[in-house]
Amino acid sequence: MNNLKEKFIEDSFNKLMKINNPELHKFVEKYLTLCNPDKIFVSAGTPEDLKYIKEKSIETKEEMRLKIEEHTIHFDGYYDQARDKERTKFLLPPGVDYGKYINWMEKDKGLEEIHELMKDIMKGKDVYVCFYVLGPVGSEFSIPTVQIADSAYVAHSENILYRQGYEEFLRRGPDAEFFRFVHSAGELDERMTSKNIGKRRVYIDLLDRIVYSINTQYGGNSIGLKKLSLRLAIHKASKEGWLAEHMLIVGINGLGGRVTYITGAFPSLCGKTSTAMMSGERLIGDDIAYLHKKNGKVYAVNAEKGMFGIIQGINSKDDPIIFKALHSPGDVIFSNVLVTEDKEVYWIGKDAPEPEKGINHSGEWYKGKKDEKGNEIPPSHPNARFTISLDMFENLDPGLEDPRGVEIGGIVYGGRDSDTWVPVEEALDWVHGVITKGASLESETTAATLGAVGVRKFNLMSNLDFLSVTIGKYIQMYLDFARDLEKLPKIFSVNYFLKDKDGNFLNKKVDKRIWYKWMDLRIHGEADAIKTPTGYIPRYEDLKRLFKEVFDRDYSEEEYVKQFTLRIPEHLEKIERITKIYKEISDTPDIVFKILEEQKQRLLKTREEKGEYVSPFDL
Ligand code: SPV
Ligand code: MN
């Protein structure tokens, strides 16, 4: 470390040395030597250190101040607006094969390539060495992490999104097992966005628990503790018998003041955040949950303490809590939205008039502006985001910081599905739920991603993008997880996107709250249900009562029948698609085929007796 010593600013060197962990020192030294920054700042997570980093992000122009106090805006490059799946790869030792659904390459080759690209990549820049914990401080669930980043925006984002971990490193000393992230935005252009997008790489070394991310700024690629850490966590969980999931955690207020905590997995842009933020309920997290077992029960913690949320469509009516927080003074970063001359922000779907001009992810923007391919540039990018600490939300549940986590009563899976699943359904049991709901999850593509709209994409547990174990092993982890549980969470599916033949949604956005109220009743054994070939669905009387109680709305039999009709042809097609996918996966557990086949047989039998589309009143 001594050859780097003069680069450390203020008392950074002492801060680093105070941590008694030779492995940490070796790691930091290795990558700071390779990347060769000008100056090194070590954050101890104190208010002064956080302020220093935020000031730097403004000084370097990675962020700009906005009208509301403490708000800033950041832009990613025009072609750096989402997770780069293609150039995100696991580095695997020789002889290990993760199959075609997971992107991977040979470790030695990958390391050679990335080390070459990282040489001197931080030259002329400051670097920030920051410490965090994933999960509540002082929890046995939590994972210490170190982030090296030459982007003040990345460090600032992490300071909002994660719990500080310097003290945890001091406490754990040489015993700390930790995740490591090295990020460089690489060379920047005059807009302070990554220039060498062609050399964008996110490489994940599972065995050494290091993630390298270079020549990119978009949060999903650059914020180590977000999806990069999820990949490492899934791998760690697979060794230790817990689950690291792409899940929200919400507390549902039930009878007599009880709170029932439910986790939910949804692919991006399918209502995950809006479920976590249902008004009248309790927020714990909206993206990453760690599920552990204790005394025969399942507990979950939110790995994060902030939200990196999609801003498109956020408006004062549908999202009052977020809308209010986004208009309150506090540490908020807007990214890739439109900023006007008055330093106000606008995004698609905000209930405010669209400005004629401003600055956005394409630079100077005016209505009708086209990009080099002739496509009209919207005022904000569909994946534009806001970064905010959860404590700015009034519905935050104090369970967020409970080191034990919150006890989980239910697990939900949902995707964009216009024609198959009913709005809510309980699985027959754990194994049935894991296989026909979690492992069968699909989602239709939206206009927000490239390619055709409405194409169903397989995305088991909404975790496919992040899986760092083979698909078969991951399903087996779920099956094994339940083995020694005394109290199994119930598994549910939901579908917020069911449509009629004319393409109209069969439910209002807010209806989802009723489905969760029903789950709460089911979890506590307070509602009967109708058994169908695909699971248990609500009785009309229960939903009618809940709609009345919660929304003072009359829920008609006609609505119920339309929403909860069993759609046998669509279900059979789905089983066919899913079976085909699993046949191509070499380590699919046999039970997957068995459970899918049993469901198929139940559906065929019902079709014979009752026809293709069966009203819930006939089931
Ligand atoms: C998602 O896309 O699922 C997100 C945002 O939560 S990202 O950080 O890009 O993963
Ligand atoms: Mn996510």
mmCIF file of N, CA and C in Angstrom, residues 424 507 511 513-515 517-518 521 527-528 530 537-561 563-564 617:
data_model
loop_
_atom_site.group_PDB
_atom_site.id
_atom_site.type_symbol
_atom_site.label_atom_id
_atom_site.label_comp_id
_atom_site.label_asym_id
_atom_site.label_seq_id
_atom_site.Cartn_x
_atom_site.Cartn_y
_atom_site.Cartn_z
ATOM 1 N N VAL A 424 -55.693 -13.531 -8.799
ATOM 2 C CA VAL A 424 -54.979 -14.053 -7.634
ATOM 3 C C VAL A 424 -55.349 -15.515 -7.452
ATOM 4 N N ASN A 507 -58.947 -5.358 -14.634
ATOM 5 C CA ASN A 507 -58.886 -4.817 -13.276
ATOM 6 C C ASN A 507 -58.348 -3.401 -13.263
ATOM 7 N N ASP A 511 -56.882 -2.462 -7.613
ATOM 8 C CA ASP A 511 -57.524 -3.719 -7.179
ATOM 9 C C ASP A 511 -56.544 -4.669 -6.503
ATOM 10 N N ARG A 513 -54.697 -4.418 -4.206
ATOM 11 C CA ARG A 513 -54.723 -4.379 -2.740
ATOM 12 C C ARG A 513 -55.700 -5.421 -2.175
ATOM 13 N N ILE A 514 -56.788 -5.652 -2.896
ATOM 14 C CA ILE A 514 -57.782 -6.654 -2.449
ATOM 15 C C ILE A 514 -57.164 -8.049 -2.470
ATOM 16 N N TRP A 515 -56.357 -8.296 -3.510
ATOM 17 C CA TRP A 515 -55.768 -9.647 -3.597
ATOM 18 C C TRP A 515 -54.878 -9.908 -2.373
ATOM 19 N N LYS A 517 -55.213 -8.455 0.582
ATOM 20 C CA LYS A 517 -56.081 -8.594 1.767
ATOM 21 C C LYS A 517 -56.610 -10.035 1.839
ATOM 22 N N TRP A 518 -56.921 -10.580 0.671
ATOM 23 C CA TRP A 518 -57.407 -11.971 0.626
ATOM 24 C C TRP A 518 -56.288 -12.939 1.041
ATOM 25 N N LEU A 521 -56.068 -13.132 4.687
ATOM 26 C CA LEU A 521 -57.113 -14.002 5.262
ATOM 27 C C LEU A 521 -56.743 -15.474 5.093
ATOM 28 N N ALA A 527 -60.468 -17.527 5.452
ATOM 29 C CA ALA A 527 -61.354 -17.526 4.276
ATOM 30 C C ALA A 527 -61.262 -18.885 3.599
ATOM 31 N N ASP A 528 -62.410 -19.400 3.192
ATOM 32 C CA ASP A 528 -62.407 -20.610 2.366
ATOM 33 C C ASP A 528 -62.054 -20.222 0.948
ATOM 34 N N ILE A 530 -62.016 -21.756 -3.445
ATOM 35 C CA ILE A 530 -62.498 -22.748 -4.415
ATOM 36 C C ILE A 530 -61.286 -23.467 -4.998
ATOM 37 N N ILE A 537 -58.807 -20.407 -5.636
ATOM 38 C CA ILE A 537 -59.179 -19.018 -5.964
ATOM 39 C C ILE A 537 -60.199 -18.498 -4.947
ATOM 40 N N PRO A 538 -60.317 -17.166 -4.843
ATOM 41 C CA PRO A 538 -61.234 -16.597 -3.853
ATOM 42 C C PRO A 538 -62.700 -16.904 -4.179
ATOM 43 N N ARG A 539 -63.511 -16.963 -3.134
ATOM 44 C CA ARG A 539 -64.963 -17.047 -3.336
ATOM 45 C C ARG A 539 -65.483 -15.638 -3.599
ATOM 46 N N TYR A 540 -66.555 -15.571 -4.348
ATOM 47 C CA TYR A 540 -67.124 -14.269 -4.686
ATOM 48 C C TYR A 540 -67.462 -13.462 -3.423
ATOM 49 N N GLU A 541 -68.094 -14.124 -2.453
ATOM 50 C CA GLU A 541 -68.550 -13.399 -1.244
ATOM 51 C C GLU A 541 -67.383 -12.697 -0.543
ATOM 52 N N ASP A 542 -66.221 -13.375 -0.499
ATOM 53 C CA ASP A 542 -65.080 -12.784 0.208
ATOM 54 C C ASP A 542 -64.572 -11.539 -0.518
ATOM 55 N N LEU A 543 -64.496 -11.642 -1.847
ATOM 56 C CA LEU A 543 -64.000 -10.482 -2.601
ATOM 57 C C LEU A 543 -65.007 -9.341 -2.528
ATOM 58 N N LYS A 544 -66.288 -9.692 -2.612
ATOM 59 C CA LYS A 544 -67.334 -8.663 -2.563
ATOM 60 C C LYS A 544 -67.226 -7.885 -1.242
ATOM 61 N N ARG A 545 -67.031 -8.628 -0.163
ATOM 62 C CA ARG A 545 -66.918 -7.993 1.147
ATOM 63 C C ARG A 545 -65.650 -7.130 1.218
ATOM 64 N N LEU A 546 -64.535 -7.680 0.714
ATOM 65 C CA LEU A 546 -63.280 -6.922 0.782
ATOM 66 C C LEU A 546 -63.346 -5.641 -0.066
ATOM 67 N N PHE A 547 -63.897 -5.741 -1.276
ATOM 68 C CA PHE A 547 -64.023 -4.539 -2.125
ATOM 69 C C PHE A 547 -64.860 -3.470 -1.417
ATOM 70 N N LYS A 548 -65.909 -3.936 -0.735
ATOM 71 C CA LYS A 548 -66.785 -2.993 -0.029
ATOM 72 C C LYS A 548 -66.029 -2.359 1.146
ATOM 73 N N GLU A 549 -65.369 -3.212 1.924
ATOM 74 C CA GLU A 549 -64.677 -2.709 3.121
ATOM 75 C C GLU A 549 -63.520 -1.780 2.776
ATOM 76 N N VAL A 550 -62.744 -2.171 1.784
ATOM 77 C CA VAL A 550 -61.504 -1.430 1.497
ATOM 78 C C VAL A 550 -61.759 -0.215 0.608
ATOM 79 N N PHE A 551 -62.592 -0.393 -0.415
ATOM 80 C CA PHE A 551 -62.801 0.705 -1.378
ATOM 81 C C PHE A 551 -64.232 1.242 -1.389
ATOM 82 N N ASP A 552 -65.073 0.664 -0.579
ATOM 83 C CA ASP A 552 -66.495 1.001 -0.611
ATOM 84 C C ASP A 552 -67.033 0.878 -2.047
ATOM 85 N N ARG A 553 -66.627 -0.215 -2.681
ATOM 86 C CA ARG A 553 -67.018 -0.410 -4.080
ATOM 87 C C ARG A 553 -67.868 -1.668 -4.189
ATOM 88 N N ASP A 554 -68.895 -1.636 -5.046
ATOM 89 C CA ASP A 554 -69.704 -2.841 -5.266
ATOM 90 C C ASP A 554 -69.036 -3.681 -6.337
ATOM 91 N N TYR A 555 -68.612 -4.840 -5.956
ATOM 92 C CA TYR A 555 -67.909 -5.747 -6.872
ATOM 93 C C TYR A 555 -68.948 -6.725 -7.399
ATOM 94 N N SER A 556 -69.149 -6.719 -8.717
ATOM 95 C CA SER A 556 -70.273 -7.495 -9.264
ATOM 96 C C SER A 556 -69.869 -8.931 -9.577
ATOM 97 N N GLU A 557 -70.872 -9.783 -9.629
ATOM 98 C CA GLU A 557 -70.656 -11.181 -10.029
ATOM 99 C C GLU A 557 -70.082 -11.239 -11.443
ATOM 100 N N GLU A 558 -70.527 -10.302 -12.252
ATOM 101 C CA GLU A 558 -70.069 -10.280 -13.647
ATOM 102 C C GLU A 558 -68.552 -10.029 -13.722
ATOM 103 N N GLU A 559 -68.088 -9.059 -12.933
ATOM 104 C CA GLU A 559 -66.642 -8.794 -12.895
ATOM 105 C C GLU A 559 -65.885 -10.033 -12.420
ATOM 106 N N TYR A 560 -66.420 -10.623 -11.371
ATOM 107 C CA TYR A 560 -65.776 -11.802 -10.778
ATOM 108 C C TYR A 560 -65.647 -12.921 -11.812
ATOM 109 N N VAL A 561 -66.736 -13.175 -12.534
ATOM 110 C CA VAL A 561 -66.715 -14.274 -13.512
ATOM 111 C C VAL A 561 -65.690 -13.972 -14.604
ATOM 112 N N GLN A 563 -63.045 -12.157 -14.455
ATOM 113 C CA GLN A 563 -61.661 -12.179 -13.954
ATOM 114 C C GLN A 563 -61.203 -13.590 -13.567
ATOM 115 N N PHE A 564 -62.132 -14.362 -12.993
ATOM 116 C CA PHE A 564 -61.703 -15.636 -12.402
ATOM 117 C C PHE A 564 -62.103 -16.873 -13.203
ATOM 118 N N PHE A 617 -68.097 -20.087 -10.716
ATOM 119 C CA PHE A 617 -69.308 -20.623 -10.076
ATOM 120 C C PHE A 617 -69.559 -22.086 -10.457
#
